[in-house]
mmCIF file of C-alpha atoms and ligand atoms in Angstrom:
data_model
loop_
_atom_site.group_PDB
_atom_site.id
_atom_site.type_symbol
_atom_site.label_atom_id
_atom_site.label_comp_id
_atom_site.label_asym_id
_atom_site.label_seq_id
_atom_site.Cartn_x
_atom_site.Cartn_y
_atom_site.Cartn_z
ATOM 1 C CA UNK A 93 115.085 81.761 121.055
ATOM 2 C CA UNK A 94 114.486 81.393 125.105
ATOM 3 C CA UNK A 95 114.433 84.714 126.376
ATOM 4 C CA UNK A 96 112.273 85.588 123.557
ATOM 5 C CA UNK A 97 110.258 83.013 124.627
ATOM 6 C CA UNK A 98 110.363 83.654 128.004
ATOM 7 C CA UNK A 99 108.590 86.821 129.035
ATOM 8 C CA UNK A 100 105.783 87.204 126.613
ATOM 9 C CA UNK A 101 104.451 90.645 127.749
ATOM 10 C CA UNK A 102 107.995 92.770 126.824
ATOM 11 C CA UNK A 103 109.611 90.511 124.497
ATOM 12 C CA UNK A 104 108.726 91.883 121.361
ATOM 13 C CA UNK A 105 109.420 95.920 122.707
ATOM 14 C CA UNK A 106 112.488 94.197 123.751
ATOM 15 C CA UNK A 107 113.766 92.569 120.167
ATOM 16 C CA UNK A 108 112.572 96.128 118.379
ATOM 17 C CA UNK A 109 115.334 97.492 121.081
ATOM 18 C CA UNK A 110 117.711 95.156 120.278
ATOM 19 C CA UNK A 111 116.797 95.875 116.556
ATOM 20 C CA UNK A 112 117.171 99.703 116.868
ATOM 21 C CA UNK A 113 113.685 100.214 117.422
ATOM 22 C CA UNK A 114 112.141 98.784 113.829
ATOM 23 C CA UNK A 115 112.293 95.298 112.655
ATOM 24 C CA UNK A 116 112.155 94.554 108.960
ATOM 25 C CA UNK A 117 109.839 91.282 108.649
ATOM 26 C CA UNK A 118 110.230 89.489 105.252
ATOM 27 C CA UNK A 119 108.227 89.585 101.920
ATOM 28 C CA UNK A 120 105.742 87.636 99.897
ATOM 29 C CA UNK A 121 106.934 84.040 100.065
ATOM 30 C CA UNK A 122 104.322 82.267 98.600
ATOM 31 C CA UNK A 123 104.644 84.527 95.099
ATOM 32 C CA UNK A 124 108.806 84.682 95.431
ATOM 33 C CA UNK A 125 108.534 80.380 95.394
ATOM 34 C CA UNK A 126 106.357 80.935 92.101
ATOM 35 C CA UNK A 127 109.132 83.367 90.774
ATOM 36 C CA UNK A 128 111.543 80.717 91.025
ATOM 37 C CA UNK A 129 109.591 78.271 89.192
ATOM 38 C CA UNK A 130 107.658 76.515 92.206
ATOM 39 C CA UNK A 131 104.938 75.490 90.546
ATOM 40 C CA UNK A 132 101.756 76.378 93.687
ATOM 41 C CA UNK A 133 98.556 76.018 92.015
ATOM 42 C CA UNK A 134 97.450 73.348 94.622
ATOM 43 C CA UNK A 135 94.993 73.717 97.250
ATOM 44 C CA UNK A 136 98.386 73.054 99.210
ATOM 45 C CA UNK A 137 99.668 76.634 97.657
ATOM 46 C CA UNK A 138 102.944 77.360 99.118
ATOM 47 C CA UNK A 139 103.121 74.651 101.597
ATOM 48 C CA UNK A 140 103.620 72.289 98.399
ATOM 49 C CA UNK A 141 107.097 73.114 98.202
ATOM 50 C CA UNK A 142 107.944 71.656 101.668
ATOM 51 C CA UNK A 143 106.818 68.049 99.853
ATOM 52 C CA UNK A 144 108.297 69.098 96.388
ATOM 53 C CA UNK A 145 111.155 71.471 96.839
ATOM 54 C CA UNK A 146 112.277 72.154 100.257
ATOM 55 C CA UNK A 147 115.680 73.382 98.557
ATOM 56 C CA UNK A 148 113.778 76.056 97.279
ATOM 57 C CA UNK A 149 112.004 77.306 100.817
ATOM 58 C CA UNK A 150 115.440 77.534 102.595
ATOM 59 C CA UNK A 151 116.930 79.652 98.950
ATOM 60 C CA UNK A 152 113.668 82.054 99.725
ATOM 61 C CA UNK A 153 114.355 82.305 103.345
ATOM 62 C CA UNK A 154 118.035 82.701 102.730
ATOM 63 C CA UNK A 155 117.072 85.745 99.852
ATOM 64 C CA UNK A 156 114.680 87.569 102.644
ATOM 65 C CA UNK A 157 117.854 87.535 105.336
ATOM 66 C CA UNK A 158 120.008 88.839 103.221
ATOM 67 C CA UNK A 159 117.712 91.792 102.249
ATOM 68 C CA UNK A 160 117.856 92.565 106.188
ATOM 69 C CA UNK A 161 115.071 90.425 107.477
ATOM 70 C CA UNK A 162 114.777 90.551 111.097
ATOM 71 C CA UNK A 163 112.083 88.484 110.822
ATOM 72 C CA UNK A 164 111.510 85.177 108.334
ATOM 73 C CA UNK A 165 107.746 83.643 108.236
ATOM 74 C CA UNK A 166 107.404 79.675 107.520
ATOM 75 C CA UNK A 167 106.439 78.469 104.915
ATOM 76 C CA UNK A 168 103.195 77.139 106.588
ATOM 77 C CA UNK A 169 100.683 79.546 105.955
ATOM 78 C CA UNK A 170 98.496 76.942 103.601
ATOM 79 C CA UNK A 171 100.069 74.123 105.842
ATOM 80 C CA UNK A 172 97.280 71.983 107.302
ATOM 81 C CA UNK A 173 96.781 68.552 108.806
ATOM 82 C CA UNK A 174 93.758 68.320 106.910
ATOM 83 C CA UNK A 175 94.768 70.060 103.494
ATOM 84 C CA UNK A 176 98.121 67.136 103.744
ATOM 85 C CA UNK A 177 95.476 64.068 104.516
ATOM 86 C CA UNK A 178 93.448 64.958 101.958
ATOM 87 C CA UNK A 179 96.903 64.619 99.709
ATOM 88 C CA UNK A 180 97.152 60.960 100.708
ATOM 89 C CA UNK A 181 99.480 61.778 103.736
ATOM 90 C CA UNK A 182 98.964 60.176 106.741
ATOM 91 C CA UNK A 183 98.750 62.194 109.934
ATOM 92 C CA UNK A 184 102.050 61.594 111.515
ATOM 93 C CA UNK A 185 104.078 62.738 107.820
ATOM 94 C CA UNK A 186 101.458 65.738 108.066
ATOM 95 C CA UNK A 187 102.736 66.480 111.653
ATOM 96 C CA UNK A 188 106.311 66.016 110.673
ATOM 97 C CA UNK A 189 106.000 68.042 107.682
ATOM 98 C CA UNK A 190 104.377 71.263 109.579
ATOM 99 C CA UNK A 191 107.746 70.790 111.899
ATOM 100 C CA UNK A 192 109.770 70.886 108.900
ATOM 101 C CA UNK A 193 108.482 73.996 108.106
ATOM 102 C CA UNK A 194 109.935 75.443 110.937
ATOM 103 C CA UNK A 195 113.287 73.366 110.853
ATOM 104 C CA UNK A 196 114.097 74.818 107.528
ATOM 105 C CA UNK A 197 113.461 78.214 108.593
ATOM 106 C CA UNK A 198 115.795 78.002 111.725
ATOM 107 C CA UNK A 199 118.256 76.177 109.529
ATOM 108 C CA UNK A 200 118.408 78.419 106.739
ATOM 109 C CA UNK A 201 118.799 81.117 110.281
ATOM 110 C CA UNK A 202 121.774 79.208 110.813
ATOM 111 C CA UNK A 203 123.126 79.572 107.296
ATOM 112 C CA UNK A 204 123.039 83.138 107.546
ATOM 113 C CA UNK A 205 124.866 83.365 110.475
ATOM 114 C CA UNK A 206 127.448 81.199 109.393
ATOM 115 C CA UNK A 207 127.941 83.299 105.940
ATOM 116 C CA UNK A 208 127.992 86.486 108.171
ATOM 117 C CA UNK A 209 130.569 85.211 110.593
ATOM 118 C CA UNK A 210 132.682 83.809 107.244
ATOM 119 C CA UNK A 211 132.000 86.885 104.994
ATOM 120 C CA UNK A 212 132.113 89.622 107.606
ATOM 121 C CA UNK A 213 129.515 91.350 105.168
ATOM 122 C CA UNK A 214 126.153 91.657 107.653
ATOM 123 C CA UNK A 215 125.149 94.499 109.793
ATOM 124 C CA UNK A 216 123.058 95.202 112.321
ATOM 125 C CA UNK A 217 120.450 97.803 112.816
ATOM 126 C CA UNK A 218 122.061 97.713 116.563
ATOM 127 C CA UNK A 219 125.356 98.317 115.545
ATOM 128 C CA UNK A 220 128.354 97.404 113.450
ATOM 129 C CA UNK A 221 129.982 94.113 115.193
ATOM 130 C CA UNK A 222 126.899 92.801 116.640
ATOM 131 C CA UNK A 223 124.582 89.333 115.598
ATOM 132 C CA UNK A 224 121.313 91.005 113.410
ATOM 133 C CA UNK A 225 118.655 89.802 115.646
ATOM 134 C CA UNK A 226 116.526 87.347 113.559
ATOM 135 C CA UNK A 227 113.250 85.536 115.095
ATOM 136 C CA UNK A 228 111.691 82.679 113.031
ATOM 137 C CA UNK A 229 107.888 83.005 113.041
ATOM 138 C CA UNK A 230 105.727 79.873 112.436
ATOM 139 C CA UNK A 231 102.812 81.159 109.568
ATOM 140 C CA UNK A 232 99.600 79.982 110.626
ATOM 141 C CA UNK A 233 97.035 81.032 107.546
ATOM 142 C CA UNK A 234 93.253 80.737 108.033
ATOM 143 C CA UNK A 235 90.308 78.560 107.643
ATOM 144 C CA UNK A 236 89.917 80.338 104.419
ATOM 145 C CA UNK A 237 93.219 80.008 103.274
ATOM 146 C CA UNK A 238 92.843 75.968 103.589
ATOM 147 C CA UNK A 239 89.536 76.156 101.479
ATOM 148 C CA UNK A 240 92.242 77.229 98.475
ATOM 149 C CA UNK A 241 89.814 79.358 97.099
ATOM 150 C CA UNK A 242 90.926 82.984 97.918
ATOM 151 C CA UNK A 243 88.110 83.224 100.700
ATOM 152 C CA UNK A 244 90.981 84.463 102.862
ATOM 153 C CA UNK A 245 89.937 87.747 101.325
ATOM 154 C CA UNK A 246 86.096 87.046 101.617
ATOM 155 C CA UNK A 247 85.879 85.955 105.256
ATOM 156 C CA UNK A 248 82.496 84.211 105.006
ATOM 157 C CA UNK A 249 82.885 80.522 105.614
ATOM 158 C CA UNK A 250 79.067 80.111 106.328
ATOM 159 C CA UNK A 251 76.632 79.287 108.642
ATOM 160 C CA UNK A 252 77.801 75.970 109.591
ATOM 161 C CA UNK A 253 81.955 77.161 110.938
ATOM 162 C CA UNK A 254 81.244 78.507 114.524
ATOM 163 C CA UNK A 255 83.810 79.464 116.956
ATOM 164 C CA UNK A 256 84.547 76.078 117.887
ATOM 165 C CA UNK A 257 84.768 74.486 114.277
ATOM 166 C CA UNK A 258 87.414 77.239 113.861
ATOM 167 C CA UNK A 259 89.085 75.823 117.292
ATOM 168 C CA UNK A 260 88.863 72.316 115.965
ATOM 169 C CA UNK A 261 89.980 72.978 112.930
ATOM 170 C CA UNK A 262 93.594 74.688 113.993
ATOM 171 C CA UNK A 263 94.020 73.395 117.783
ATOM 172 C CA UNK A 264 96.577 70.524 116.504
ATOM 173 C CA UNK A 265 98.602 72.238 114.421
ATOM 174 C CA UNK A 266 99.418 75.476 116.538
ATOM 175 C CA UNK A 267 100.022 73.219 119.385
ATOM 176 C CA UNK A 268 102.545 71.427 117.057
ATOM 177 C CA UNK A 269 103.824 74.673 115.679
ATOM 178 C CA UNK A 270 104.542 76.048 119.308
ATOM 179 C CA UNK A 271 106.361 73.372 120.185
ATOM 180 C CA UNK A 272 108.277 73.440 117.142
ATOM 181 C CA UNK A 273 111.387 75.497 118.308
ATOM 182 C CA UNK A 274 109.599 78.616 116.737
ATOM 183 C CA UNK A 275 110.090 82.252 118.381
ATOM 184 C CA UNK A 276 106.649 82.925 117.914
ATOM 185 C CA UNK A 277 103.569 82.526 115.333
ATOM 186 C CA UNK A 278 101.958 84.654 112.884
ATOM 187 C CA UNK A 279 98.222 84.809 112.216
ATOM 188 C CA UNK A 280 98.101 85.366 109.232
ATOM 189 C CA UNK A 281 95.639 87.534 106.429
ATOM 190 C CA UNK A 282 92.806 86.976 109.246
ATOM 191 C CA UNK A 283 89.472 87.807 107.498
ATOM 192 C CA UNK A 284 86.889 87.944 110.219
ATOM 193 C CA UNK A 285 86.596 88.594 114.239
ATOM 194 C CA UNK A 286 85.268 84.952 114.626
ATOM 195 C CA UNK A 287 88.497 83.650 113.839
ATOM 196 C CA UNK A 288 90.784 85.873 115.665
ATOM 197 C CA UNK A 289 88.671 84.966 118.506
ATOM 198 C CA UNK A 290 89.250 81.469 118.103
ATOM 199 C CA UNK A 291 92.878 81.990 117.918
ATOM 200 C CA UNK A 292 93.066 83.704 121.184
ATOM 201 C CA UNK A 293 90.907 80.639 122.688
ATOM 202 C CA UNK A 294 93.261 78.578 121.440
ATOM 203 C CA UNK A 295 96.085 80.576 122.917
ATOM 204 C CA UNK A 296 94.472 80.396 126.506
ATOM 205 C CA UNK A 297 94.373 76.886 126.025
ATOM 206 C CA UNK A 298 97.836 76.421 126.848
ATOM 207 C CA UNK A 299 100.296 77.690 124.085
ATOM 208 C CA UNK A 300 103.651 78.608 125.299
ATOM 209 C CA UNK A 301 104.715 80.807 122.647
ATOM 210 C CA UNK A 302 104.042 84.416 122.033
ATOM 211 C CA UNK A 303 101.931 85.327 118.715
ATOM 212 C CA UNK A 304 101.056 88.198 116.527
ATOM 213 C CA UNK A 305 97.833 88.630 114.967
ATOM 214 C CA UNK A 306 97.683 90.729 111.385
ATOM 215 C CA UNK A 307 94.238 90.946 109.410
ATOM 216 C CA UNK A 308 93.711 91.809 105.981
ATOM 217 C CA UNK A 309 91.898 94.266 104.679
ATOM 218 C CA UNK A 310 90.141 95.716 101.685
ATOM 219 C CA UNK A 311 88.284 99.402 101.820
ATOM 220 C CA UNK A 312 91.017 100.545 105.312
ATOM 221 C CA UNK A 313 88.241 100.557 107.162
ATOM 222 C CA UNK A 314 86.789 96.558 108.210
ATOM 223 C CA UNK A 315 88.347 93.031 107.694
ATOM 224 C CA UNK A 316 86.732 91.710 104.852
ATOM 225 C CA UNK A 317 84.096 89.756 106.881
ATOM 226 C CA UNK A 318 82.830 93.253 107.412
ATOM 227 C CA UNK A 319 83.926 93.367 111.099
ATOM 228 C CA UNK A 320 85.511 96.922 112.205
ATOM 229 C CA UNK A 321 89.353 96.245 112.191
ATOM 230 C CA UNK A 322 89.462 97.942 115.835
ATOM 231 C CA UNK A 323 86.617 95.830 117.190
ATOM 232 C CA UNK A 324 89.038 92.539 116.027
ATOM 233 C CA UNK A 325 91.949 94.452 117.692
ATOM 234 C CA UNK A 326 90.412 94.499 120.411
ATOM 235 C CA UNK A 327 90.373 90.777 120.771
ATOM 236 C CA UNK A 328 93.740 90.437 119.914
ATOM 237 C CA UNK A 329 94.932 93.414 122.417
ATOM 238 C CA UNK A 330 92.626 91.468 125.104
ATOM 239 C CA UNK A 331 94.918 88.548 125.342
ATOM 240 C CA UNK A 332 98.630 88.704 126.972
ATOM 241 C CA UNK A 333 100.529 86.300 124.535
ATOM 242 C CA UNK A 334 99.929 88.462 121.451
ATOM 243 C CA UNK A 335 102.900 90.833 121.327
ATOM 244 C CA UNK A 336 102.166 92.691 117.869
ATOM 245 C CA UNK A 337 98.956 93.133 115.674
ATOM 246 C CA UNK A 338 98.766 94.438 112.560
ATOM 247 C CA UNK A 339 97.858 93.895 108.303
ATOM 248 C CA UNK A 340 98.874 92.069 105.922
ATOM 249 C CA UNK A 341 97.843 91.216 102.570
ATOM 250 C CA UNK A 342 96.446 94.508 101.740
ATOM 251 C CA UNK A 343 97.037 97.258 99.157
ATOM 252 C CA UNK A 344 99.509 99.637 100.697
ATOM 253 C CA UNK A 345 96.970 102.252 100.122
ATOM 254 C CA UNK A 346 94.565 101.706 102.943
ATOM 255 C CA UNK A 347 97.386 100.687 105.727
ATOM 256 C CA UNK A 348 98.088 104.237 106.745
ATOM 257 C CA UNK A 349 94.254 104.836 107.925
ATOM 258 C CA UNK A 350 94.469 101.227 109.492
ATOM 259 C CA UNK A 351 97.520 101.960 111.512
ATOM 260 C CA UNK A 352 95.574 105.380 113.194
ATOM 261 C CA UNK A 353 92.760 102.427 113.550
ATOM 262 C CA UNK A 354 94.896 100.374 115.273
ATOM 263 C CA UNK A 355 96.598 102.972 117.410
ATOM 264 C CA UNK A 356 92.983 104.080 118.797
ATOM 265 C CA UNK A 357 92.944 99.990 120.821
ATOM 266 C CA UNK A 358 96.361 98.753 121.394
ATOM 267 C CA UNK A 359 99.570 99.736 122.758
ATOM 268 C CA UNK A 360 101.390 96.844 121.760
ATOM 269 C CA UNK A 361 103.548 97.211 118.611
ATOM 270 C CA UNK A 362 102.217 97.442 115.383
ATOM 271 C CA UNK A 363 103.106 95.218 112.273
ATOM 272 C CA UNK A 364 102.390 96.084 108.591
ATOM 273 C CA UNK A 365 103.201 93.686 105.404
ATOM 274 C CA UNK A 366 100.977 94.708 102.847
ATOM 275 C CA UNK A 367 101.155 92.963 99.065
ATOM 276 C CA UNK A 368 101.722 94.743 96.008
ATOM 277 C CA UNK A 369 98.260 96.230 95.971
ATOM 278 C CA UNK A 370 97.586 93.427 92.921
ATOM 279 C CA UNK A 371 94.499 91.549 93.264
ATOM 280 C CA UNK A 372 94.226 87.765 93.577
ATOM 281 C CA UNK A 373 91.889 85.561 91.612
ATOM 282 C CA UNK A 374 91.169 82.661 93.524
ATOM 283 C CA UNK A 375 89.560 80.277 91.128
ATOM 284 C CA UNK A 376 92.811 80.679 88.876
ATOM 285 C CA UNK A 377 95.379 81.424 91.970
ATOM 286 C CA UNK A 378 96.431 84.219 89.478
ATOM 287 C CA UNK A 379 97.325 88.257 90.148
ATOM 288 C CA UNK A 380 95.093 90.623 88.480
ATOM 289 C CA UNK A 381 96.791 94.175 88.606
ATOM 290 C CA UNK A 382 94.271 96.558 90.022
ATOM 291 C CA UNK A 383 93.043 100.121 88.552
ATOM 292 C CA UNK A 384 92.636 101.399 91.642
ATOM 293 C CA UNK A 385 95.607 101.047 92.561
ATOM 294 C CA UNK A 386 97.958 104.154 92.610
ATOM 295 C CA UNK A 387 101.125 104.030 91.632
ATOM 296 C CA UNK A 388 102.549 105.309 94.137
ATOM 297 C CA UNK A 389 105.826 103.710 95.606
ATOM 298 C CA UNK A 390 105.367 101.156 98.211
ATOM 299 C CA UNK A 391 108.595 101.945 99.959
ATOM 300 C CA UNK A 392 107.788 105.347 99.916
ATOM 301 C CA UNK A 393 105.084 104.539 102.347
ATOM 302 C CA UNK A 394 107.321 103.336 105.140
ATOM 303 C CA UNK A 395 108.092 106.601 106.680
ATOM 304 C CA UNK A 396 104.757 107.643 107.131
ATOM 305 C CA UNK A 397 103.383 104.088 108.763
ATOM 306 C CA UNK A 398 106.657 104.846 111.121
ATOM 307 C CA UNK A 399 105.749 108.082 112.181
ATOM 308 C CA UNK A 400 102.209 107.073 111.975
ATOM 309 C CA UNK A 401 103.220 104.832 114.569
ATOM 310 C CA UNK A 402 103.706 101.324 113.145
ATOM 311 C CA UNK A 403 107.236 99.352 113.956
ATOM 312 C CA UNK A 404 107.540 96.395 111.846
ATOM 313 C CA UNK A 405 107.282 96.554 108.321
ATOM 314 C CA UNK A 406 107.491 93.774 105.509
ATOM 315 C CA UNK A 407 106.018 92.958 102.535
ATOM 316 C CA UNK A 408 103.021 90.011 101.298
ATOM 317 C CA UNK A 409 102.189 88.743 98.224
ATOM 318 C CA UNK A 410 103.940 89.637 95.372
ATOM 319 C CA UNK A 411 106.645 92.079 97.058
ATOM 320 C CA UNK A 412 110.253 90.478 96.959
ATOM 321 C CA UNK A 413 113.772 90.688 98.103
ATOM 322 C CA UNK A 414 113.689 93.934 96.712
ATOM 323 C CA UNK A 415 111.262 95.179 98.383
ATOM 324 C CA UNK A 416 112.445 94.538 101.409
ATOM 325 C CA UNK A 417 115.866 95.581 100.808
ATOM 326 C CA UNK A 418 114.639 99.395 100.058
ATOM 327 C CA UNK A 419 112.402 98.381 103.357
ATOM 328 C CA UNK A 420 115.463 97.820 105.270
ATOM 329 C CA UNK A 421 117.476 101.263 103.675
ATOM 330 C CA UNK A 422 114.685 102.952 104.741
ATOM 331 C CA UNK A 423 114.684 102.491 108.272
ATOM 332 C CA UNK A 424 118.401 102.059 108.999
ATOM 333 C CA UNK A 425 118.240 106.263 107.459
ATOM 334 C CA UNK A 426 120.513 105.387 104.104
ATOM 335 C CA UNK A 427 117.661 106.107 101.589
ATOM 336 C CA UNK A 428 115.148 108.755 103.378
ATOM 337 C CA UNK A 429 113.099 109.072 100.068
ATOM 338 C CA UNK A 430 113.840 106.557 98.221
ATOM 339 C CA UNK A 431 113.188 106.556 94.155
ATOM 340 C CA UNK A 432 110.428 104.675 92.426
ATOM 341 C CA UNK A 433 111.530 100.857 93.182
ATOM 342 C CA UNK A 434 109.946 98.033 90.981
ATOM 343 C CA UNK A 435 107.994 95.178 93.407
HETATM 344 C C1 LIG B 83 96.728 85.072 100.419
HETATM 345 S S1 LIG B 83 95.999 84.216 99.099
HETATM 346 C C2 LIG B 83 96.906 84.697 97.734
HETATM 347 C C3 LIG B 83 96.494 82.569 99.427
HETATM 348 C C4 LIG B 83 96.189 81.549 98.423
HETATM 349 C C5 LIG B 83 94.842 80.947 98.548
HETATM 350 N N1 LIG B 83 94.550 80.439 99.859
HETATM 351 C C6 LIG B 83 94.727 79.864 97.522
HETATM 352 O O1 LIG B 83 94.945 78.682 97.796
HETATM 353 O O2 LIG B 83 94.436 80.202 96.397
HETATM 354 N N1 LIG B 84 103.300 84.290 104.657
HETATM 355 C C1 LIG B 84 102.431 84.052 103.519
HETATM 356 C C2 LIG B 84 101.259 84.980 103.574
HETATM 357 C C3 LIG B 84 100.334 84.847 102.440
HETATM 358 S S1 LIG B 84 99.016 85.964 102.486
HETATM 359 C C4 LIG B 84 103.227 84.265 102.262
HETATM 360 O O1 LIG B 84 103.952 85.251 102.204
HETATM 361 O O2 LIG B 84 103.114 83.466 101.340
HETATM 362 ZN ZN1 LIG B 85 99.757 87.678 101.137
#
């Protein structure tokens, strides 16, 4: 992890080198728990599972790196001090259960390795014989996402959460998370400008580790707060330690005009992981398949956000290993069009 670490302005245009210019980030991991029985309808969501069944975070990590993952998210996203107090956890287990997150996910790193050096089955996008270059990213989901309501995909949190409620609110457990032995951490399904602004506060304040920032988005156009998604990448592009923006969370549909968007204010690499294009109820934490949505082949998209100009791609809510296996055909040139695949 060090050099990654190290020199936050080229690190990431260095790992997309080292990973033959694309990385392949991993899929829905909240949605591949529930499809292997986790049972997440908690205002904990995912992060449950690090309490309940850790066995089954490290199996869902393990599943995303051997689709060709150069990139595996922790299972932290709905991880909060405040969401694990509220369970009846004191601080400290809250605080050593947001570490855990990460643990797992470099352990289950580990794993991987080991089967690849034992099997001799991996490749890399760099070339037969090397090490795939794998970073672990420590999730960090929003405000919204600790309400456990959905209101990720609202963005309104009200009068009453300024900037600095927002600061308050996260400050402890990104400064944990950095320190964690993480390569870097994810912002996750950010809703509004307000909060991206308070993440790159929070950043200045003294956070060692690089970050990406990826909003969600629902017409292609604005972040669901109603914010223009190039006015909140500008805020991201403004700060030094963020070393990709991008979506997530979003119907494949709209990410196309969001990467031309995105192209207009930033140089630094892009990142796309849109969902299934499904739509989430919060009140029932169920999936709601959308009319709107086209049918159109998720994978098939790829190509296009590449030459569009996008260089890592992965998969939200409701995609799988699957997904992310045609993801990683894709861009390594064995499947140029690749058939209709079932998400
Ligand atoms: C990205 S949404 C599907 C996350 C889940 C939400 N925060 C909830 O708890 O229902
Ligand atoms: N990394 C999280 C994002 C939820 S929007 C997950 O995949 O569960
Ligand atoms: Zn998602």
């Amino acid at each position: 992890m060090g050099s990654f670490v190290k020199d936050k302005t080229s690190s990431m245009t260095e790992f997309l080198e080292k990973c033959g210019g694309y990385a392949v980030v991993d899929g829905g991991f909240a949605t591949e728990l529930q499809r292997h029985g986790a049972d997440i309808n908690d205002p904990l969501w995912s992060a449950k599972c690090l309490i309940t069944s850790p066995h089954l975070v490290t199996k869902v990590h393990l599943d995303y790196l051997e689709s060709g993952a150069n990139i595996i998210l922790t299972a932290s996203y709905q991880a909060t001090i405040q969401g694990f107090v509220a369970k009846g956890l004191s601080v400290g287990e809250a605080e050593g259960l947001l570490r855990r997150s990460v643990e797992i996910t470099c352990e289950a790193r580990e794993i991987f390795y080991n089967r690849c050096i034992k099997g001799s089955w991996d490749f890399s996008n760099a070339g037969k014989g090397s090490r795939r270059p794998v970073l672990v990213a420590a999730s960090v989901g929003s405000y919204g996402a600790y309400l456990a309501n959905g209101s990720e995909y609202s963005g309104i949190y009200g009068d009453s959460v300024s900037k600095e409620t927002l600061k308050d609110f996260h400050r402890r457990r990104v400064q944990i998370l950095a320190k964690s032995g993480a390569d870097l951490i994810a912002f996750e399904t950010i809703p509004n400008k307000l909060e991206a602004e308070a993440y790159v506060d929070l950043l200045e304040e003294g956070i060692d580790i690089p970050a990406w920032f990826s909003f969600t988005s629902k017409d292609g156009v604005t972040v669901p707060r109603g914010d223009s998604i190039t006015e909140c990448a500008k805020v991201a592009d403004s700060c030094n330690k963020v070393v990709a923006i991008g979506i997530n969370c979003t119907a494949p549909r709209y990410i196309q005009d969001l990467i031309v968007s995105l192209n207009k204010v930033t140089r630094k690499p892009i990142i796309v992981y849109p969902n299934s294009g499904e739509v989430y109820d919060g009140l029932n934490k169920k999936w709601i398949k959308s009319e709107g949505e086209s049918e159109e082949d998720f994978v098939s998209y790829v190509s296009r956000w590449r030459d569009e100009g996008a260089s890592m791609f992965g998969g939200c809510c409701r995609t799988t290993p699957n997904t992310i296996r045609a993801i990683t055909k894709v861009l390594s040139g064995e499947s140029p069009t690749p058939s209709k695949l079932k998400i």
